[in-house]
Amino acid sequence: MKSAIGIDVGGTFIKGGRVGREGIIGATVQVPTGAEHGPEAVIKNIIEVIRSLGMNEEQTGVGIGMPGLVSLDHDTVKYPPNFSGWTVVPLAARIRAAIGFPCIVDNDANCAAIGEAAFGAGREIPDFIFATLGTGVGGGIIINGEVYRGETGAAGEIGHTTIDYRGPQCNCGSFGCVETYVGNRYFCARVEAALATRTDSMLHAMLKEDTGGMSPELVARAAAAGDAFSAQQLYDAGYALGVGLANAMALLDIHTVIVGGGVAQAGELLFAGTRRAITQFSQKPMAEAFRLLPATLGNTAGILGAARLTMGIKR
Amino acid sequence: MKSAIGIDVGGTFIKGGRVGREGIIGATVQVPTGAEHGPEAVIKNIIEVIRSLGMNEEQTGVGIGMPGLVSLDHDTVKYPPNFSGWTVVPLAARIRAAIGFPCIVDNDANCAAIGEAAFGAGREIPDFIFATLGTGVGGGIIINGEVYRGETGAAGEIGHTTIDYRGPQCNCGSFGCVETYVGNRYFCARVEAALATRTDSMLHAMLKEDTGGMSPELVARAAAAGDAFSAQQLYDAGYALGVGLANAMALLDIHTVIVGGGVAQAGELLFAGTRRAITQFSQKPMAEAFRLLPATLGNTAGILGAARLTMGIKR
């Protein structure tokens, strides 16, 4: 049976797996990315993951998902954020030369969107908007079962659309981006600032017990345990996401939204705010047609979508 | 030579013209829309315009641009704003039955975008975002030389994307829409409110002389004559438009924007603010690739684009 290798290059880990028609075959493999050691180290680590998954004559090739701007020919990766010394690297060509198999690259959020389209919450759904909530807020647009990539491959940046032009400055240089409300770091900073005046929140006690410090997961646990302050913080973040999604829906006339990533694990604690915002910021037919689906593949979406890139199968 | 009839149904006038490969042939025709008398009156007036333009065997048919949501099959018009008693009307079928020629309908902003793509500022430009500034703010998205219509035909609503979720409520029900900053009515109300505290503005004197009352044209004239207050108002409106366009560019990865409509006549008085906002709210490669082109067809864009719909010629 035909299979392909999918590689998901994150800021911390490179994950890989062999993917067949029905999903991941066998165990996945994970090594530290080594992003701080420059592109040569990352390329070496990617090759190590591919080799440890094994190569065989029947595989269609290797697909790689990576942060940053990926060229329209799926070959070059430009300026991935938090990758030291990485300018413009012909990643696919380098991997191809090393392993002797076809290789193709796409943006990591696009790969996760393709994964959900092919194997997850987006099966049977020709058009949807995908958002993945992590340190950053990534996005992808699926039209007619395929990623819409735009003029240079940068389309779908829902995390960097503005919902308040007088809002806080984002790491990207712009202001009031969706990411400044929902991205992990911004969300945690917001919660910490607000917590100072809320001595009644059980988050204070949980923070003392938890060695990991503030995190969306901790806030979600507090909210699930009945902490009103934490619930409000998640609701507000979900609401901000909803304003950005309403904008994307108005432009694209796409009614289905699939949301994945760490913060999305909070589920309805987050999504209640999102639904409310969609109702307030969309015109009626759009608000009525709207449906929000949680992503179903978790952190394997990137591996699955990257592999799918090489399989030449629409869906 | 093949030709087609293009009809542009506005809230006040129905305009029509015969269109060939190179543009409008002969004189255009205009009658009052009669929107206040219900759909039957409007249909009668559309037919009158078509008949007065004449019919001939060589024409490909009649294209109609209309406000409201037009079905994906280009046949039905739903709830055009400011059209009395108009719910869901199978407009193309009604016109077809009356005149015996093919008829096809699209949204008025889409028609203007098609007009600019085929005959105006968008020739040779495969992908652009179109905005038309009038009472409302209409939008259209051209991808690969064709209108992107979305799941139901409602795509491109840049006027109803939000740039401040705590902003003023829009006629559409949402908040902080681009239209609440740039749409004629909102713009005039904003200027009037701000003017009360600015006794130094020459707009006061001009308003006394001008019988038409506050209008974007009047503000543009005052600004062109050196009135700093009026110039600031136009800059601010252009800035708000720019935030909305930056959002659309981030989602679509489309770098060319074509702006038409009445307020756009103010030119750089308006666009200076737009350019500034694009620089502030876009990531660097996007801001560098950005170009803003004024629409070149004026109020014939809708006629030209509507006719083009029936001609089956891509570009």
XYZ file of C-alpha atoms in Angstrom:
630
model
C 0.000 0.000 0.000
C 1.182 3.511 -0.804
C 2.380 5.542 2.139
C 4.270 8.759 2.787
C 6.327 10.240 5.563
C 4.992 13.339 7.312
C 7.274 15.621 9.323
C 6.060 18.390 11.633
C 8.874 20.793 12.511
C 8.008 22.777 15.630
C 10.045 25.279 17.593
C 10.857 22.626 20.221
C 10.405 19.186 18.622
C 10.493 17.591 15.190
C 7.791 14.923 14.990
C 7.423 12.394 12.206
C 5.293 9.452 11.180
C 4.474 7.146 8.298
C 1.016 7.842 6.888
C -1.211 5.632 4.762
C -4.703 6.078 3.361
C -6.309 5.616 6.754
C -3.897 7.575 8.936
C -0.669 7.079 10.820
C 0.937 3.628 10.495
C 2.980 2.485 13.476
C 4.755 4.682 15.999
C 5.619 8.340 15.598
C 9.142 9.595 16.173
C 10.246 12.750 17.952
C 13.601 14.520 18.380
C 14.512 17.998 19.678
C 14.460 20.540 16.810
C 17.679 22.277 17.754
C 16.327 25.516 16.273
C 18.855 27.476 18.324
C 21.745 25.797 16.467
C 20.826 27.114 13.014
C 19.391 25.586 9.813
C 22.111 22.942 9.270
C 21.357 21.398 12.667
C 17.609 21.402 11.958
C 18.103 19.805 8.537
C 20.305 17.105 10.089
C 17.617 16.397 12.702
C 14.856 16.219 10.081
C 16.925 13.681 8.115
C 17.466 11.685 11.297
C 13.683 11.478 11.863
C 13.083 10.423 8.248
C 15.787 7.722 8.410
C 14.484 6.364 11.702
C 11.023 5.965 10.125
C 12.663 3.954 7.325
C 12.355 4.428 3.586
C 10.754 2.031 1.129
C 10.112 1.823 -2.576
C 6.365 2.181 -2.244
C 6.312 5.504 -0.475
C 5.302 8.616 -2.379
C 7.793 10.847 -0.597
C 8.285 13.103 2.379
C 6.104 16.069 3.324
C 7.324 18.665 5.802
C 5.317 21.254 7.727
C 7.289 24.212 9.075
C 6.608 27.630 10.555
C 7.416 30.632 8.360
C 6.619 31.613 4.816
C 6.886 28.692 2.403
C 7.277 29.476 -1.299
C 4.445 28.697 -3.714
C 6.565 25.912 -5.272
C 6.661 24.205 -1.824
C 10.441 24.328 -1.762
C 11.851 27.285 0.176
C 11.242 28.300 3.802
C 11.737 31.972 4.709
C 12.322 33.431 8.164
C 10.568 30.883 10.424
C 9.999 32.758 13.708
C 12.241 31.589 16.604
C 14.603 29.674 14.291
C 18.082 31.072 14.841
C 20.108 32.082 11.759
C 17.428 30.960 9.314
C 16.955 33.351 6.389
C 15.868 31.708 3.130
C 16.549 27.967 2.977
C 15.716 25.615 0.038
C 14.606 22.980 2.515
C 12.864 20.547 0.151
C 15.847 20.451 -2.219
C 18.219 19.818 0.668
C 16.164 16.917 2.012
C 15.599 15.500 -1.470
C 19.344 15.486 -2.116
C 20.009 13.742 1.192
C 17.393 10.972 1.000
C 16.810 10.445 -2.741
C 13.008 10.691 -2.437
C 10.594 13.478 -3.452
C 10.126 16.109 -0.769
C 7.612 18.926 -0.473
C 7.196 21.632 2.193
C 4.249 23.716 3.377
C 3.501 26.058 6.249
C 2.751 24.190 9.490
C -0.746 25.664 9.910
C -1.584 24.751 6.304
C -0.388 21.197 6.980
C -2.586 20.929 10.071
C -5.530 22.256 8.029
C -4.875 19.655 5.325
C -4.625 16.984 8.018
C -8.015 17.936 9.459
C -9.464 18.094 5.916
C -8.211 14.644 4.995
C -8.440 12.722 8.271
C -10.116 14.878 10.927
C -12.967 17.246 11.651
C -12.946 18.569 8.062
C -13.681 15.342 6.234
C -16.643 15.834 3.855
C -16.417 19.615 4.363
C -15.219 21.318 1.160
C -14.748 24.813 2.628
C -13.594 25.724 6.099
C -11.487 28.187 8.040
C -8.887 26.573 10.285
C -7.311 28.187 13.332
C -4.727 26.621 15.596
C -4.136 28.180 18.994
C -0.657 27.854 20.435
C 2.200 30.200 21.267
C 1.118 31.875 18.045
C -2.279 31.694 16.380
C -1.966 29.995 13.004
C -4.577 29.816 10.302
C -5.432 28.072 7.073
C -8.198 28.423 4.516
C -9.563 25.342 2.770
C -11.564 26.039 -0.393
C -12.904 23.123 -2.412
C -10.829 20.698 -0.391
C -7.541 22.484 -1.056
C -5.447 25.030 0.804
C -5.919 28.543 -0.539
C -2.384 29.939 -0.550
C -2.654 33.434 -2.069
C -0.117 35.275 -4.169
C 3.001 34.256 -2.219
C 1.872 31.375 0.000
C 1.154 33.567 3.036
C -2.675 33.423 3.047
C -4.761 32.540 6.097
C -3.005 34.659 8.728
C -6.100 34.957 10.897
C -3.894 35.352 14.004
C -2.561 38.599 12.598
C -5.825 40.230 11.650
C -6.768 43.207 13.799
C -9.922 43.344 15.909
C -9.071 46.644 17.622
C -6.868 49.104 15.788
C -6.104 50.808 19.098
C -5.319 47.469 20.715
C -2.026 46.174 22.149
C 0.995 45.845 19.885
C 1.715 42.356 18.607
C 5.082 40.681 18.196
C 4.484 40.964 14.419
C 4.537 44.772 14.636
C 0.813 45.299 14.079
C -1.789 46.189 16.723
C -4.813 44.440 18.212
C -4.122 41.163 16.369
C -6.227 38.131 17.350
C -2.963 36.606 18.609
C -2.566 39.370 21.233
C -5.753 38.050 22.881
C -5.574 34.277 22.292
C -1.896 33.427 21.783
C -0.477 31.578 24.825
C 2.015 34.221 25.933
C -0.328 37.163 25.556
C -3.163 35.244 27.182
C -1.011 34.326 30.194
C 0.283 37.899 30.555
C -3.297 39.195 30.443
C -4.478 36.712 33.075
C -1.532 37.508 35.341
C -2.159 41.246 35.113
C -5.864 40.843 35.857
C -5.242 38.315 38.635
C -3.357 40.877 40.745
C -6.652 42.531 41.705
C -8.624 39.297 42.127
C -7.572 37.853 45.465
C -10.656 35.600 45.449
C -9.498 33.490 42.501
C -8.372 29.948 43.216
C -5.673 30.510 40.569
C -3.504 32.046 43.316
C -3.403 28.781 45.232
C -3.053 26.664 42.079
C -0.096 28.758 40.926
C 1.666 28.098 44.225
C 1.164 24.340 43.849
C 1.965 24.174 40.119
C 5.657 24.424 39.267
C 4.983 25.218 35.600
C 3.698 28.732 36.267
C 0.827 30.371 34.424
C -0.523 28.451 31.425
C -3.793 28.227 29.495
C -4.156 24.671 30.815
C -3.938 25.889 34.417
C -6.581 28.567 33.745
C -8.797 25.972 32.080
C -8.428 23.656 35.084
C -9.345 26.464 37.472
C -12.351 27.403 35.313
C -13.501 23.788 35.127
C -13.257 23.675 38.931
C -15.634 26.645 39.175
C -13.307 29.677 39.285
C -15.381 32.516 37.785
C -12.361 34.725 37.153
C -10.640 32.020 35.079
C -13.839 31.256 33.187
C -14.189 34.932 32.270
C -10.595 35.067 30.974
C -11.228 32.097 28.671
C -14.554 33.519 27.546
C -12.901 36.850 26.676
C -10.126 35.133 24.704
C -12.718 33.071 22.838
C -14.707 36.233 22.157
C -11.667 37.955 20.588
C -11.099 34.887 18.433
C -14.761 35.057 17.394
C -14.443 38.673 16.208
C -11.510 37.670 14.005
C -13.408 34.640 12.697
C -16.481 36.794 11.949
C -14.247 39.048 9.831
C -12.826 36.068 7.969
C -16.327 34.678 7.403
C -17.578 38.039 6.043
C -14.706 38.185 3.570
C -14.648 34.527 2.551
C -18.316 33.555 2.935
C -17.190 30.320 4.554
C -19.388 29.128 7.420
C -17.460 26.300 9.012
C -14.598 26.954 11.404
C -12.322 24.249 12.801
C -10.261 25.208 15.836
C -7.353 23.227 17.229
C -4.263 23.730 19.385
C -3.566 23.762 23.114
C -5.931 26.510 24.271
C -8.756 24.913 22.270
C -8.665 22.036 24.778
C -10.631 24.348 27.079
C -13.588 23.580 24.796
C -16.832 25.391 25.569
C -15.150 27.485 28.281
C -13.415 29.198 25.354
C -15.906 28.595 22.548
C -18.910 30.106 24.364
C -17.231 33.490 23.883
C -16.450 32.668 20.259
C -20.073 31.777 19.519
C -21.307 34.957 21.181
C -18.939 37.110 19.107
C -19.941 35.403 15.852
C -23.582 36.184 16.659
C -22.794 39.829 17.399
C -20.384 40.498 14.532
C -21.901 38.531 11.663
C -24.872 39.268 9.514
C -27.812 37.015 10.252
C -27.574 34.400 7.459
C -23.872 33.980 8.252
C -24.466 33.665 12.016
C -27.189 31.072 11.379
C -25.042 28.988 9.014
C -22.004 29.161 11.321
C -20.679 26.000 12.884
C -17.632 25.622 15.071
C -15.946 22.227 15.111
C -13.107 21.322 17.459
C -10.150 19.833 15.589
C -9.990 16.087 16.197
C -6.390 15.132 15.370
C -4.546 16.873 18.191
C -0.824 17.220 17.577
C -0.759 14.608 14.812
C -2.620 16.920 12.381
C 0.663 18.383 11.120
C 2.243 14.982 10.428
C -0.879 13.749 8.644
C -1.271 16.889 6.515
C 2.414 17.047 5.604
C 2.339 13.428 4.417
C -0.869 14.105 2.508
C 0.903 16.839 0.541
C 2.975 14.190 -1.221
C 0.176 11.718 -1.867
C -1.509 13.644 -4.683
C -4.907 12.615 -3.380
C -7.531 15.304 -3.119
C -9.055 14.300 0.235
C -19.429 42.234 -33.356
C -20.696 40.562 -30.226
C -22.078 42.861 -27.575
C -24.091 42.631 -24.372
C -26.305 44.875 -22.324
C -25.127 45.817 -18.833
C -27.551 47.136 -16.216
C -26.535 48.700 -12.906
C -29.461 48.872 -10.472
C -28.760 51.421 -7.748
C -30.952 52.649 -4.920
C -31.777 55.828 -6.875
C -31.145 55.159 -10.585
C -31.057 52.235 -12.976
C -28.266 52.772 -15.491
C -27.726 50.724 -18.646
C -25.446 50.536 -21.647
C -24.435 48.346 -24.562
C -20.976 46.899 -24.085
C -18.575 45.458 -26.672
C -15.051 44.086 -26.452
C -13.566 47.521 -25.993
C -16.113 49.087 -23.650
C -19.414 50.943 -23.813
C -20.871 51.446 -27.285
C -22.980 54.577 -27.743
C -24.920 56.403 -25.055
C -25.885 55.080 -21.640
C -29.490 55.211 -20.419
C -30.744 56.121 -16.959
C -34.170 55.996 -15.279
C -35.236 56.358 -11.625
C -35.180 52.973 -9.881
C -38.504 53.354 -8.096
C -37.169 51.146 -5.284
C -39.839 52.563 -2.952
C -42.609 51.106 -5.161
C -41.593 47.452 -4.711
C -40.024 44.796 -6.936
C -42.621 44.861 -9.743
C -41.949 48.555 -10.378
C -38.185 47.963 -10.370
C -38.502 45.032 -12.800
C -40.678 47.173 -15.121
C -38.062 49.939 -15.049
C -35.191 47.512 -15.755
C -37.100 46.192 -18.790
C -37.695 49.768 -19.964
C -33.942 50.470 -19.870
C -33.170 47.247 -21.762
C -35.794 48.005 -24.443
C -34.567 51.573 -24.888
C -31.051 50.225 -25.523
C -32.481 47.971 -28.216
C -32.067 44.252 -28.706
C -30.278 42.512 -31.557
C -29.496 38.988 -32.667
C -25.780 39.322 -32.099
C -25.911 40.206 -28.446
C -24.926 37.642 -25.852
C -27.546 38.727 -23.330
C -28.235 41.019 -20.425
C -26.189 41.242 -17.226
C -27.588 42.968 -14.147
C -25.754 44.222 -11.083
C -27.860 44.733 -7.959
C -27.356 45.331 -4.251
C -28.159 42.437 -1.925
C -27.279 38.783 -1.832
C -27.356 37.163 -5.265
C -27.627 33.375 -5.449
C -24.681 31.318 -6.702
C -26.656 30.453 -9.874
C -26.813 34.198 -10.655
C -30.598 34.143 -10.674
C -32.177 35.237 -7.381
C -31.751 38.502 -5.481
C -32.380 38.431 -1.717
C -33.137 41.402 0.520
C -31.409 44.279 -1.295
C -31.027 47.022 1.362
C -33.300 50.052 0.854
C -35.519 48.220 -1.673
C -39.057 48.303 -0.332
C -41.010 45.023 -0.200
C -38.215 43.013 -1.768
C -37.720 39.600 -0.187
C -36.467 36.873 -2.536
C -37.016 37.628 -6.230
C -35.994 35.400 -9.192
C -34.885 38.499 -11.090
C -32.967 36.878 -13.956
C -35.858 34.513 -14.767
C -38.338 37.413 -14.755
C -36.210 39.506 -17.131
C -35.476 36.497 -19.356
C -39.193 35.778 -19.691
C -39.932 39.391 -20.592
C -37.224 39.962 -23.195
C -36.454 36.519 -24.627
C -32.690 36.834 -24.168
C -30.332 35.226 -21.624
C -30.058 37.165 -18.381
C -27.639 36.824 -15.482
C -27.425 38.716 -12.172
C -24.596 39.422 -9.741
C -24.037 41.641 -6.743
C -23.344 45.273 -7.703
C -19.937 45.413 -6.024
C -18.925 42.177 -7.768
C -20.023 43.671 -11.102
C -17.955 46.808 -10.491
C -14.967 44.592 -9.592
C -15.441 42.605 -12.820
C -15.710 45.884 -14.744
C -12.413 47.127 -13.329
C -10.816 43.713 -13.991
C -11.910 43.647 -17.614
C -11.766 47.309 -18.639
C -10.277 49.394 -15.826
C -7.541 49.590 -13.227
C -7.448 45.791 -12.843
C -6.516 44.827 -16.401
C -3.479 42.493 -16.388
C -3.868 42.043 -12.593
C -4.992 38.478 -11.800
C -5.636 39.015 -8.077
C -6.973 42.110 -6.368
C -9.237 43.293 -3.593
C -11.887 45.794 -4.701
C -13.638 48.291 -2.452
C -16.272 50.773 -3.526
C -17.054 53.656 -1.189
C -20.589 55.015 -1.318
C -23.549 55.110 1.046
C -22.379 51.637 1.903
C -18.927 50.178 1.466
C -19.026 47.330 -1.021
C -16.293 44.855 -1.752
C -15.257 42.199 -4.209
C -12.385 39.721 -4.393
C -10.842 38.852 -7.752
C -8.738 35.671 -7.778
C -7.202 34.498 -11.040
C -9.283 37.009 -12.967
C -12.592 35.802 -11.551
C -14.857 36.889 -8.725
C -14.448 34.731 -5.624
C -18.032 34.255 -4.421
C -17.797 31.917 -1.420
C -20.322 29.343 -0.260
C -23.471 31.381 -0.888
C -22.353 34.300 -3.083
C -21.839 36.703 -0.172
C -18.009 36.877 -0.158
C -16.024 40.115 -0.172
C -17.956 42.073 2.474
C -14.988 44.185 3.448
C -17.329 47.027 4.486
C -18.716 44.800 7.221
C -15.473 43.585 8.707
C -14.718 44.963 12.166
C -11.664 47.083 12.949
C -12.722 47.886 16.526
C -14.920 45.408 18.354
C -15.866 48.159 20.816
C -16.627 50.538 17.928
C -19.938 52.135 16.905
C -22.856 49.928 15.893
C -23.391 49.527 12.154
C -26.670 49.430 10.285
C -25.899 45.733 9.641
C -26.113 44.990 13.385
C -22.377 44.458 13.932
C -19.937 46.886 15.570
C -16.928 48.869 14.376
C -17.417 47.874 10.717
C -15.252 49.650 8.125
C -18.512 51.133 6.813
C -19.128 52.963 10.110
C -15.968 55.000 9.403
C -15.984 55.365 5.601
C -19.598 54.966 4.477
C -21.082 58.324 3.372
C -23.718 58.643 6.082
C -21.465 57.626 8.951
C -18.632 59.766 7.635
C -20.880 62.836 7.396
C -22.296 62.269 10.886
C -18.765 61.935 12.271
C -17.626 65.144 10.573
C -20.696 67.037 11.787
C -20.181 65.901 15.370
C -16.496 66.861 15.327
C -17.154 70.154 13.544
C -19.214 71.498 16.460
C -16.029 72.130 18.434
C -13.968 73.409 15.507
C -15.110 76.973 14.866
C -11.947 77.622 12.826
C -12.915 75.230 10.014
C -13.980 76.777 6.707
C -16.535 73.967 6.471
C -18.889 76.157 8.552
C -18.957 78.842 5.857
C -19.105 76.313 3.025
C -22.066 74.562 4.640
C -23.954 77.859 4.730
C -23.329 78.432 1.024
C -23.931 74.852 -0.090
C -27.575 73.832 -0.231
C -26.767 70.112 -0.349
C -25.641 69.949 3.282
C -22.747 67.842 4.559
C -21.226 65.474 2.005
C -17.871 63.768 1.443
C -17.448 65.948 -1.660
C -17.856 69.114 0.414
C -15.285 67.894 2.947
C -12.905 67.013 0.123
C -13.331 70.485 -1.397
C -12.615 72.124 1.962
C -9.561 69.902 2.464
C -8.270 70.659 -1.037
C -8.678 74.365 -0.209
C -6.424 73.922 2.805
C -8.844 73.196 5.678
C -6.805 71.121 8.132
C -9.882 69.848 9.984
C -11.418 68.455 6.781
C -8.111 66.930 5.704
C -7.848 65.136 9.066
C -11.384 63.736 8.711
C -10.555 62.271 5.299
C -7.227 60.922 6.543
C -8.956 59.217 9.492
C -11.577 57.637 7.204
C -8.842 56.440 4.856
C -6.942 55.057 7.841
C -9.953 53.010 8.972
C -10.329 51.658 5.442
C -6.630 50.743 5.523
C -7.024 48.677 8.706
C -9.817 46.702 7.049
C -7.766 46.244 3.889
C -4.735 45.098 5.921
C -6.945 42.407 7.476
C -8.186 41.305 4.056
C -4.610 41.223 2.729
C -3.414 39.119 5.700
C -6.176 36.585 5.095
C -6.066 36.500 1.314
C -2.383 37.242 0.640
C -3.468 39.580 -2.158
C -1.363 42.724 -2.480
C -3.249 44.918 -4.922
C -6.237 46.965 -3.818
C -8.476 48.918 -6.187
C -10.696 51.545 -4.579
C -13.588 53.300 -6.292
C -16.795 55.133 -5.399
C -17.644 58.727 -4.498
C -15.450 59.244 -1.435
C -12.477 57.791 -3.364
C -12.579 60.946 -5.535
C -10.806 62.647 -2.626
C -7.725 60.741 -3.794
C -4.582 61.126 -1.713
C -6.457 63.166 0.908
C -8.117 59.853 1.765
C -5.486 57.375 0.600
C -2.621 58.860 2.636
C -4.392 57.491 5.725
C -4.981 54.164 3.987
C -1.306 53.774 3.101
C -0.257 54.648 6.652
C -2.603 52.023 8.110
C -1.400 49.333 5.695
C 2.177 50.048 6.819
C 1.228 49.835 10.495
C -1.083 46.805 10.324
C 0.625 44.564 7.770
C 3.668 42.399 8.088
C 6.670 43.775 6.213
C 6.637 41.722 2.990
C 2.917 42.484 2.609
C 3.339 46.214 3.262
C 6.170 46.334 0.717
C 4.229 44.503 -1.993
C 1.081 46.570 -1.380
C -0.191 48.834 -4.117
C -3.319 50.942 -4.066
C -4.887 51.780 -7.410
C -7.790 54.185 -7.820
C -10.617 52.656 -9.853
C -10.667 54.175 -13.341
C -14.181 53.500 -14.630
C -16.188 55.752 -12.323
C -19.882 54.945 -12.301
C -19.749 52.901 -15.512
C -17.863 50.043 -13.797
C -21.138 48.366 -12.823
C -22.581 48.502 -16.360
C -19.349 47.167 -17.867
C -18.970 44.349 -15.341
C -22.632 43.326 -15.577
C -22.367 43.074 -19.371
C -19.115 41.152 -19.049
C -20.915 38.522 -16.966
C -22.816 37.410 -20.062
C -19.910 37.480 -22.494
C -18.166 34.339 -21.251
C -14.776 35.979 -21.748
C -12.274 35.666 -18.928
C -10.829 39.190 -18.988
